[in-house]
């Protein structure tokens, strides 16, 4: 009997990051990666974006586990938010699991670690309807793995982030023998990395990158600030090696980098010579020509920290004349503008900039040739390009056609798509939750499109506040409206505009009282509309108008005053009792003592 198989795209296509895919075999669901992405400039105030957590509300009882390919944020970043509410087992290599624990504990310190399970490339896990196994891949982290979900209908293979590099060192090598073994079983569907599909030139070999970094360190006589992602372990190792060979010490900035580096050292993935790392207290003792500052910034993103250094806002480091800022990772296309702005700030501060990505072709992702080689090795029946923006998925499809695949067997998907196997082919079926969940501070998903639209308006034209007190029974304004603004105009230079706005508020309230039955919502809406029209007519701008209407009732106020006066009179007329008598006697004695004391003072 054939199995019910669905492949669900939860995140990671037509975007950069936020990788999460799901394979359903009968009533079991296997989640492949659970990542986040960093927001672009349009997501004002948003910290990170993760996949739609409503998927787990709908299908959480069917999820057998979350399987991780590597420890970068685009593969593990959503775990802290998923594991807040769902006890789902998590599987990954030793380093990947340790990095996942750091990420989860950063958001939830009380989260227990009993959900995490360490596996390796030789592990095979049997479930009720399918088995899950793994294979070694080459990426910028050691022990990165691809995932194979084995079903009766064939193998479903997910590569995660990968590339091919014959010169890769131990812990980074791709297991081509294992790929061939999976291919012989028959690959039903291949979900393959598309991030670097448009690369024309092959990636430089790792030995060439090591020599380039070493020469950079040798040829600079001053202080070096190396900027890298915290989780790019291979780049961190190359910086350590170059520093040791050129007689330099390394200072680590940021808690994220420290945790990741010391974790990798403890597990044996980083080789750090004794005495190489120094503490902040030793910085003043070390000459500039003997110092490398390794900077990653919050959540491993170095660019914002470099900007703070250039503007003298960093808590530890200030860029000065003679510094070399070495950007040791290849930035994605989405942050190229930010890289240019950061470089400009560094030069203004007196430093110089050198980018590894300009001089060398280096990436942790497969080039077009690598993708074609993988297709030729795996011989998949169907290809689902994954992990990349739309143009990259399209390029990946074209590369697959060049490699001999039928275009009808290649599926370009979007987040929320669900492909179901029916009669030997995949067809689109009912969609699954695939929207973005935005994280702002500790809030998860409480910022949506409406809030973002309001933030955009506030950032464009500011806010205008009009406060007024009314007596609705007498239908009149008690006090003159007070108007204020932020981010709209400078009040002291625009008295006429503000006075006109006050009159617009008065007119709106008077018209409402005269022509409408009193309703709070309608009154505020009338004030908002009239003030918006007035401000737009005068300035051509549309700030957010916030009317604050307060109520006071004069009759009720007078009645309250009368009640308080009557209460005081009643208290004064209270019946004379023994307690009153004792109190009066004490007071009389006090006065008598005072008189006696005064007479004594006179006699003295």
XYZ file of C-alpha atoms in Angstrom:
604
model
C 0.000 0.000 0.000
C 1.406 3.388 -1.015
C 2.218 6.009 1.624
C 0.741 9.475 1.909
C 3.660 11.850 1.334
C 3.624 15.635 1.525
C 6.445 18.157 1.327
C 5.562 21.451 3.020
C 7.455 24.711 2.538
C 7.347 26.591 5.854
C 10.097 29.118 5.146
C 13.324 29.700 3.238
C 12.145 30.171 -0.365
C 11.864 33.539 -2.127
C 13.781 35.051 0.803
C 17.191 35.058 2.455
C 17.129 32.881 5.599
C 14.322 31.481 7.777
C 14.818 27.934 6.460
C 12.211 25.412 7.565
C 10.692 22.548 5.606
C 8.504 19.623 6.588
C 8.075 16.124 5.188
C 4.912 14.252 6.114
C 4.816 10.475 5.762
C 1.340 9.180 6.638
C 0.640 10.652 10.110
C 4.244 11.617 10.984
C 5.867 14.977 10.200
C 9.618 15.541 10.100
C 10.769 19.195 10.379
C 13.973 20.002 8.504
C 15.743 23.028 10.067
C 14.047 25.806 12.039
C 15.726 29.094 11.211
C 15.232 32.842 11.358
C 16.083 35.750 9.111
C 17.194 39.267 9.963
C 14.764 42.042 8.977
C 15.293 44.503 6.151
C 14.801 48.256 6.504
C 11.049 48.015 5.873
C 10.459 46.064 9.104
C 10.808 48.979 11.488
C 11.827 47.942 14.995
C 11.600 44.206 14.297
C 14.462 42.165 15.778
C 14.125 38.910 13.817
C 11.595 37.070 11.662
C 10.740 33.380 12.062
C 8.343 30.987 10.256
C 4.643 30.896 11.032
C 4.186 29.192 14.422
C 0.530 28.476 13.608
C 1.835 25.393 11.804
C 2.599 23.817 15.170
C -0.867 24.680 16.470
C -2.381 22.817 13.521
C 0.080 19.928 13.176
C 2.107 19.868 16.408
C 0.724 16.503 17.536
C 2.046 14.882 14.341
C 5.595 16.284 14.511
C 8.055 13.466 15.220
C 11.102 15.708 15.521
C 13.112 18.694 14.312
C 16.256 17.734 12.381
C 19.045 20.313 12.048
C 21.664 20.513 9.314
C 24.033 22.999 11.006
C 24.256 25.657 13.713
C 23.790 28.952 11.875
C 20.871 31.193 12.797
C 19.134 30.532 9.461
C 18.847 26.880 10.531
C 18.376 27.008 14.330
C 17.166 30.545 15.107
C 13.449 29.709 15.442
C 14.011 26.924 17.985
C 13.746 29.150 21.087
C 10.250 30.255 20.071
C 9.039 26.821 18.990
C 10.269 25.097 22.139
C 8.574 27.673 24.371
C 5.267 25.929 23.878
C 5.993 22.581 22.215
C 8.054 19.677 23.571
C 9.480 18.426 20.277
C 12.681 16.336 20.090
C 15.592 18.068 18.332
C 18.331 16.144 16.485
C 21.692 17.434 15.244
C 25.452 16.922 15.323
C 27.391 17.616 18.520
C 28.371 21.206 17.663
C 24.985 21.997 16.144
C 23.182 20.864 19.291
C 25.480 22.902 21.544
C 24.870 26.024 19.453
C 21.134 25.300 19.507
C 21.229 25.059 23.314
C 22.966 28.448 23.502
C 20.290 29.978 21.269
C 17.435 28.464 23.283
C 18.884 29.394 26.672
C 19.464 32.951 25.453
C 15.681 33.341 25.119
C 14.545 30.927 27.831
C 17.053 30.207 30.583
C 14.817 27.659 32.286
C 14.376 25.464 29.216
C 15.510 21.926 29.938
C 17.953 20.187 27.617
C 16.277 16.775 27.590
C 14.736 17.467 24.171
C 18.149 17.658 22.439
C 19.684 14.546 20.901
C 23.173 14.298 19.388
C 23.526 12.299 16.175
C 26.238 11.941 13.524
C 26.609 10.963 9.898
C 26.357 7.262 10.783
C 23.074 7.614 12.678
C 19.827 6.195 11.325
C 16.606 6.727 13.279
C 13.647 4.469 12.611
C 10.181 5.929 13.040
C 6.801 4.306 12.505
C 6.436 5.252 8.829
C 9.933 6.314 7.737
C 13.579 6.383 8.756
C 15.855 9.431 8.943
C 19.585 9.279 8.251
C 22.322 11.830 7.599
C 25.364 12.522 5.409
C 28.377 14.815 5.771
C 28.441 18.099 3.859
C 30.916 20.963 3.463
C 29.972 24.309 4.980
C 31.579 27.006 7.139
C 30.762 24.979 10.258
C 32.262 21.567 11.029
C 30.002 18.517 11.169
C 27.334 20.027 8.915
C 24.913 17.376 7.713
C 22.393 16.741 4.987
C 19.218 14.820 5.810
C 17.670 11.792 4.086
C 14.059 10.837 4.864
C 13.625 7.289 3.604
C 10.091 6.262 2.576
C 8.546 3.360 0.654
C 8.144 5.703 -2.320
C 11.819 6.743 -2.367
C 14.336 8.982 -0.638
C 13.557 12.619 0.144
C 16.877 14.439 0.493
C 17.455 17.875 2.012
C 20.966 19.291 1.588
C 20.862 22.232 3.994
C 23.638 24.761 3.279
C 26.445 23.051 1.396
C 29.234 23.361 -1.165
C 31.849 21.079 -2.706
C 35.514 21.652 -1.846
C 38.040 18.853 -2.438
C 40.585 20.730 -0.272
C 38.283 20.886 2.775
C 39.832 19.699 6.027
C 38.664 16.951 8.347
C 35.246 17.718 9.761
C 34.300 19.735 6.694
C 34.519 17.121 3.930
C 31.515 15.972 1.901
C 30.857 12.223 1.966
C 30.489 11.464 -1.749
C 30.292 7.733 -1.095
C 27.230 8.238 1.073
C 25.640 10.440 -1.606
C 26.139 7.644 -4.115
C 24.560 5.097 -1.748
C 21.464 7.279 -1.312
C 21.264 7.734 -5.067
C 21.180 3.971 -5.611
C 18.095 3.696 -3.387
C 16.273 6.078 -5.702
C 15.827 9.768 -4.834
C 12.178 10.759 -5.077
C 12.723 14.469 -4.300
C 15.769 16.664 -3.749
C 15.475 19.908 -1.762
C 18.717 21.649 -2.647
C 20.459 24.877 -1.543
C 20.082 27.719 -4.093
C 21.832 30.570 -2.237
C 24.861 30.801 -4.529
C 23.270 29.504 -7.735
C 24.139 32.625 -9.739
C 27.890 32.381 -8.941
C 29.867 32.257 -12.179
C 33.290 31.552 -10.717
C 34.105 28.552 -8.516
C 34.791 29.042 -4.814
C 38.435 29.441 -3.922
C 39.924 26.492 -2.095
C 40.334 26.724 1.646
C 44.127 26.763 1.492
C 43.999 29.865 -0.732
C 41.757 31.640 1.797
C 44.143 30.760 4.647
C 47.128 32.200 2.757
C 45.193 35.355 1.879
C 44.303 36.038 5.526
C 47.883 35.318 6.642
C 49.298 37.771 4.079
C 46.781 40.414 5.132
C 47.957 40.154 8.732
C 51.650 40.167 7.718
C 51.338 43.278 5.571
C 49.602 45.508 8.118
C 51.692 47.087 10.860
C 48.910 48.475 13.050
C 45.894 47.132 14.870
C 43.533 44.773 13.012
C 39.801 44.581 13.673
C 38.528 41.385 12.048
C 34.758 41.256 11.509
C 33.166 37.857 11.116
C 29.997 35.997 11.963
C 30.319 34.303 15.327
C 29.178 30.936 14.021
C 31.548 30.916 11.021
C 33.900 28.548 12.827
C 36.213 27.950 9.893
C 36.835 31.695 9.450
C 37.431 32.144 13.173
C 39.982 29.304 13.041
C 41.789 30.931 10.088
C 41.972 34.260 11.952
C 43.404 32.524 15.027
C 46.025 30.755 12.877
C 47.061 33.967 11.090
C 47.297 35.856 14.384
C 49.476 33.162 15.960
C 51.819 33.029 12.935
C 52.270 36.834 12.922
C 52.856 37.142 16.686
C 49.542 38.770 17.516
C 47.103 38.296 20.377
C 43.337 38.081 19.856
C 40.680 39.852 21.876
C 37.091 38.594 21.545
C 34.275 41.130 21.780
C 30.682 40.245 22.575
C 29.083 37.510 24.658
C 27.759 35.649 21.608
C 31.232 35.203 20.150
C 32.721 34.186 23.478
C 30.087 31.499 24.079
C 30.430 30.040 20.593
C 34.238 30.105 20.555
C 34.626 28.521 23.987
C 31.989 25.913 23.126
C 33.848 25.009 19.917
C 37.139 24.886 21.828
C 35.657 22.613 24.487
C 34.347 20.214 21.838
C 37.663 20.192 19.967
C 36.474 22.034 16.848
C 38.785 25.030 17.363
C 42.548 24.871 17.836
C 43.639 27.882 19.904
C 47.321 28.192 20.905
C 47.952 28.880 24.579
C 48.194 32.594 25.366
C 46.584 33.692 22.101
C 43.376 35.036 23.672
C 43.581 38.052 25.973
C 41.178 39.806 28.331
C 39.992 43.403 28.189
C 42.214 44.366 31.126
C 45.294 43.468 29.018
C 44.408 45.623 25.981
C 46.355 48.700 27.102
C 49.491 46.620 27.646
C 49.550 45.161 24.113
C 51.034 47.251 21.256
C 48.692 47.871 18.312
C 50.906 45.898 15.923
C 50.460 42.818 18.134
C 46.668 42.935 18.493
C 43.712 41.488 16.573
C 40.211 42.363 17.744
C 37.687 39.781 16.589
C 34.279 41.440 16.336
C 30.941 39.779 15.630
C 28.334 41.947 17.307
C 24.950 41.007 18.722
C 23.563 37.732 17.351
C 26.755 37.344 15.327
C 26.141 40.314 12.991
C 29.333 42.443 12.847
C 28.311 45.485 10.753
C 26.309 47.381 13.371
C 29.099 46.901 15.912
C 31.626 48.274 13.422
C 29.430 51.345 12.966
C 29.367 51.872 16.737
C 33.177 51.615 16.815
C 33.483 54.183 14.033
C 31.113 56.607 15.810
C 32.759 56.084 19.243
C 29.626 54.458 20.666
C 31.054 50.996 21.287
C 31.558 50.153 24.961
C 35.134 48.900 24.445
C 36.652 49.764 21.064
C 37.045 52.971 19.064
C 38.370 52.884 15.498
C 41.364 55.194 15.144
C 43.956 56.168 12.576
C 46.072 53.213 11.492
C 43.424 50.549 12.129
C 42.626 47.959 9.474
C 39.071 46.683 9.506
C 39.142 43.283 7.830
C 35.638 42.110 6.859
C 36.313 38.400 6.827
C 32.955 37.110 5.607
C 31.156 37.603 2.323
C 28.052 39.735 3.041
C 24.786 38.771 1.380
C 23.351 40.950 -1.388
C 20.697 42.256 0.994
C 23.276 44.087 3.154
C 25.618 45.425 0.438
C 24.362 48.979 1.016
C 24.985 48.631 4.739
C 28.519 47.397 4.048
C 29.215 50.495 1.918
C 27.832 52.803 4.624
C 29.901 51.040 7.279
C 33.070 51.325 5.198
C 32.465 55.055 4.748
C 32.137 55.517 8.527
C 35.368 53.586 9.126
C 37.339 55.742 6.692
C 35.928 58.895 8.334
C 37.168 57.603 11.698
C 40.686 57.168 10.281
C 40.706 53.439 9.569
C 40.902 51.470 6.320
C 38.783 48.581 5.085
C 39.633 45.324 3.366
C 36.954 42.838 2.304
C 37.672 39.163 1.800
C 34.666 38.841 -0.512
C 36.026 41.390 -2.996
C 39.430 39.761 -3.456
C 38.371 36.121 -3.182
C 35.444 34.012 -4.363
C 34.415 32.460 -1.100
C 31.068 31.242 0.070
C 29.654 28.493 2.239
C 27.163 27.679 -0.522
C 27.282 25.667 -3.741
C 27.996 27.369 -7.046
C 26.017 26.547 -10.184
C 28.526 23.869 -11.140
C 28.266 22.300 -7.682
C 24.478 22.151 -8.008
C 24.728 20.433 -11.370
C 27.262 17.954 -9.970
C 24.882 17.151 -7.097
C 21.996 16.567 -9.525
C 24.187 14.331 -11.655
C 25.219 12.367 -8.544
C 21.802 12.044 -6.893
C 19.684 11.688 -10.071
C 16.488 12.903 -8.354
C 13.082 12.232 -9.897
C 11.895 15.654 -8.751
C 13.806 18.788 -7.766
C 12.557 21.444 -5.345
C 15.021 24.377 -5.284
C 15.188 25.679 -1.692
C 17.086 28.184 0.448
C 17.189 31.323 -1.655
C 15.436 34.305 -3.201
C 13.211 33.819 -6.234
C 15.786 34.689 -8.906
C 18.127 32.085 -7.376
C 15.414 29.420 -7.454
C 14.810 30.231 -11.109
C 18.539 30.044 -11.919
C 18.733 26.731 -10.062
C 15.886 25.414 -12.205
C 17.687 26.456 -15.392
C 20.885 24.776 -14.223
C 18.938 21.574 -13.572
C 17.447 21.680 -17.071
C 20.975 22.095 -18.465
C 21.959 19.020 -16.408
C 19.242 16.990 -18.164
C 16.157 17.315 -15.957
C 12.666 17.814 -17.375
C 11.322 21.306 -16.472
C 8.009 19.670 -15.489
C 9.835 17.770 -12.738
C 11.126 20.952 -11.083
C 8.880 22.801 -8.626
C 9.348 26.477 -7.807
C 7.466 26.978 -4.571
C 6.564 29.732 -2.139
C 6.213 29.704 1.625
C 3.014 27.918 2.631
C 2.964 25.590 -0.374
C 2.269 21.901 0.216
C 3.157 19.319 -2.436
C 1.391 15.962 -2.159
C 2.466 12.816 -3.990
C -0.421 11.442 -6.057
C -0.032 8.684 -8.637
C 3.719 9.146 -8.823
C 3.747 12.970 -9.189
C 3.656 15.921 -6.797
C 0.665 18.251 -6.954
C -0.119 21.408 -5.004
C -2.649 20.725 -2.276
C -4.172 22.760 0.558
C -1.635 25.334 1.791
C -0.126 25.315 5.268
C 0.665 28.341 7.483
C 3.530 30.155 5.788
C 3.382 33.770 6.902
C 6.144 35.603 8.758
C 6.115 35.722 12.540
C 7.854 38.892 13.666
C 9.783 39.111 16.936
C 9.973 42.508 18.607
C 11.622 42.381 22.027
C 9.919 39.628 24.012
C 6.762 39.753 21.886
C 6.202 36.917 19.449
C 3.782 37.623 16.626
C 2.115 40.610 18.317
C 3.408 42.971 15.635
C 1.544 42.575 12.345
C 1.068 44.497 9.126
C -1.194 47.121 10.726
C 1.369 47.931 13.432
C 4.161 48.068 10.849
C 2.075 50.383 8.677
C 1.547 52.698 11.665
C 5.283 52.643 12.384
C 5.976 53.527 8.758
C 3.571 56.479 8.918
C 5.114 57.628 12.199
C 8.589 57.439 10.680
C 7.443 59.432 7.634
C 5.295 62.241 9.098
C 5.307 61.887 12.890
C 2.429 62.156 15.347
C 0.062 65.015 16.248
C -1.785 64.931 19.606
C -4.847 67.023 20.412
C -6.181 66.947 23.995
C -9.460 68.616 24.976
C -11.880 68.523 27.947
C -15.646 68.699 27.340
C -18.915 68.715 29.242
C -21.153 66.523 27.142
C -24.342 67.388 29.057
C -23.933 71.091 28.442
C -22.389 70.347 25.034
C -19.492 72.711 25.430
C -15.704 72.742 25.636
C -14.498 73.313 29.218
C -10.881 74.247 28.478
C -8.977 75.327 25.397
C -7.585 72.329 23.420
C -3.895 71.539 23.942
C -1.962 70.390 20.876
C 1.472 68.804 20.702
C 3.542 66.971 18.106
C 6.568 64.706 17.710
C 8.394 64.218 14.435
C 6.022 66.508 12.517
C 6.996 70.188 12.884
C 9.032 72.291 15.292
C 6.325 73.823 17.489
C 8.130 77.075 18.397
C 8.549 77.940 14.723
C 4.973 77.092 13.746
C 2.683 78.937 16.169
C 0.174 79.843 13.445
C -0.130 76.213 12.344
C -0.701 75.045 15.921
C -3.266 77.813 16.612
C -5.107 76.814 13.460
C -5.137 73.200 14.625
C -6.686 74.300 17.938
C -9.469 76.052 16.043
C -9.967 72.948 13.885
C -10.453 70.852 17.048
C -12.966 73.359 18.441
C -14.900 73.495 15.193
C -15.065 69.703 14.901
C -16.429 69.355 18.457
C -18.942 72.207 18.078
C -20.229 70.741 14.796
C -20.552 67.315 16.392
C -22.523 68.714 19.337
C -24.781 70.689 17.008
C -25.633 68.029 14.463
C -25.156 64.585 16.029
C -26.296 62.530 18.938
C -23.363 62.207 21.317
C -21.077 59.246 20.627
C -17.462 59.015 21.819
C -16.230 57.170 18.735
C -17.856 59.570 16.287
C -16.626 62.607 18.204
C -13.007 61.425 18.143
C -13.312 60.444 14.491
C -14.642 63.915 13.600
C -11.747 65.563 15.428
C -9.257 63.241 13.724
C -10.681 63.814 10.224
C -10.913 67.619 10.519
C -7.419 67.981 11.967
C -5.951 65.638 9.315
C -7.571 67.698 6.531
C -6.331 70.951 8.041
C -2.748 69.715 8.509
C -2.590 68.232 5.010
C -3.920 71.452 3.486
C -1.304 73.506 5.334
C 1.728 71.213 5.054
C 1.031 68.461 2.497
C 1.838 65.860 5.168
C -0.275 63.295 6.986
C 0.899 62.724 10.546
C -0.875 60.239 12.801
C -3.518 62.334 14.595
C -4.304 61.135 18.100
C -7.330 62.905 19.668
C -7.576 62.706 23.473
C -11.069 63.766 24.619
C -11.745 63.959 28.364
C -15.056 64.617 30.098
C -16.014 66.665 33.147
C -19.578 67.261 34.416
C -19.933 70.528 36.367
C -23.232 69.561 38.038
C -21.807 66.281 39.241
C -18.778 68.139 40.555
C -20.960 70.604 42.527
C -23.017 67.741 43.969
C -19.851 66.032 45.132
C -18.678 69.240 46.830
C -22.017 69.593 48.656
C -21.855 65.982 49.835
C -18.366 66.503 51.246
C -19.429 69.692 53.077
C -22.465 67.929 54.578
C -20.243 65.090 55.721
C -17.905 67.487 57.547
C -20.852 69.239 59.242
C -22.224 65.916 60.465
C -18.842 65.025 61.919
C -18.746 68.328 63.825
C -22.230 67.623 65.268
C -21.321 64.182 66.588
C -22.747 63.378 70.106
C -20.534 64.232 73.109
C -19.337 60.980 74.715
C -16.798 59.818 77.300
C -14.006 59.613 74.694
C -14.622 63.239 73.737
C -14.537 64.190 77.429
C -11.189 62.451 78.026
C -9.717 64.102 74.943
C -10.846 67.577 76.102
C -9.411 66.951 79.591
C -6.010 66.017 78.108
C -6.001 69.164 76.010
C -6.886 71.268 79.108
C -4.003 69.764 81.072
C -1.612 70.426 78.191
C -2.627 74.119 78.132
C -2.299 74.330 81.920
C 1.226 72.892 81.787
C 2.170 75.377 79.120
C 0.977 78.291 81.334
C 2.843 76.919 84.354
C 6.051 76.577 82.335
C 5.751 80.156 81.137
C 5.283 81.462 84.724
C 8.358 79.465 85.785
C 10.437 80.998 83.006
C 9.396 84.501 84.181
C 10.388 83.775 87.776
C 13.791 82.497 86.587
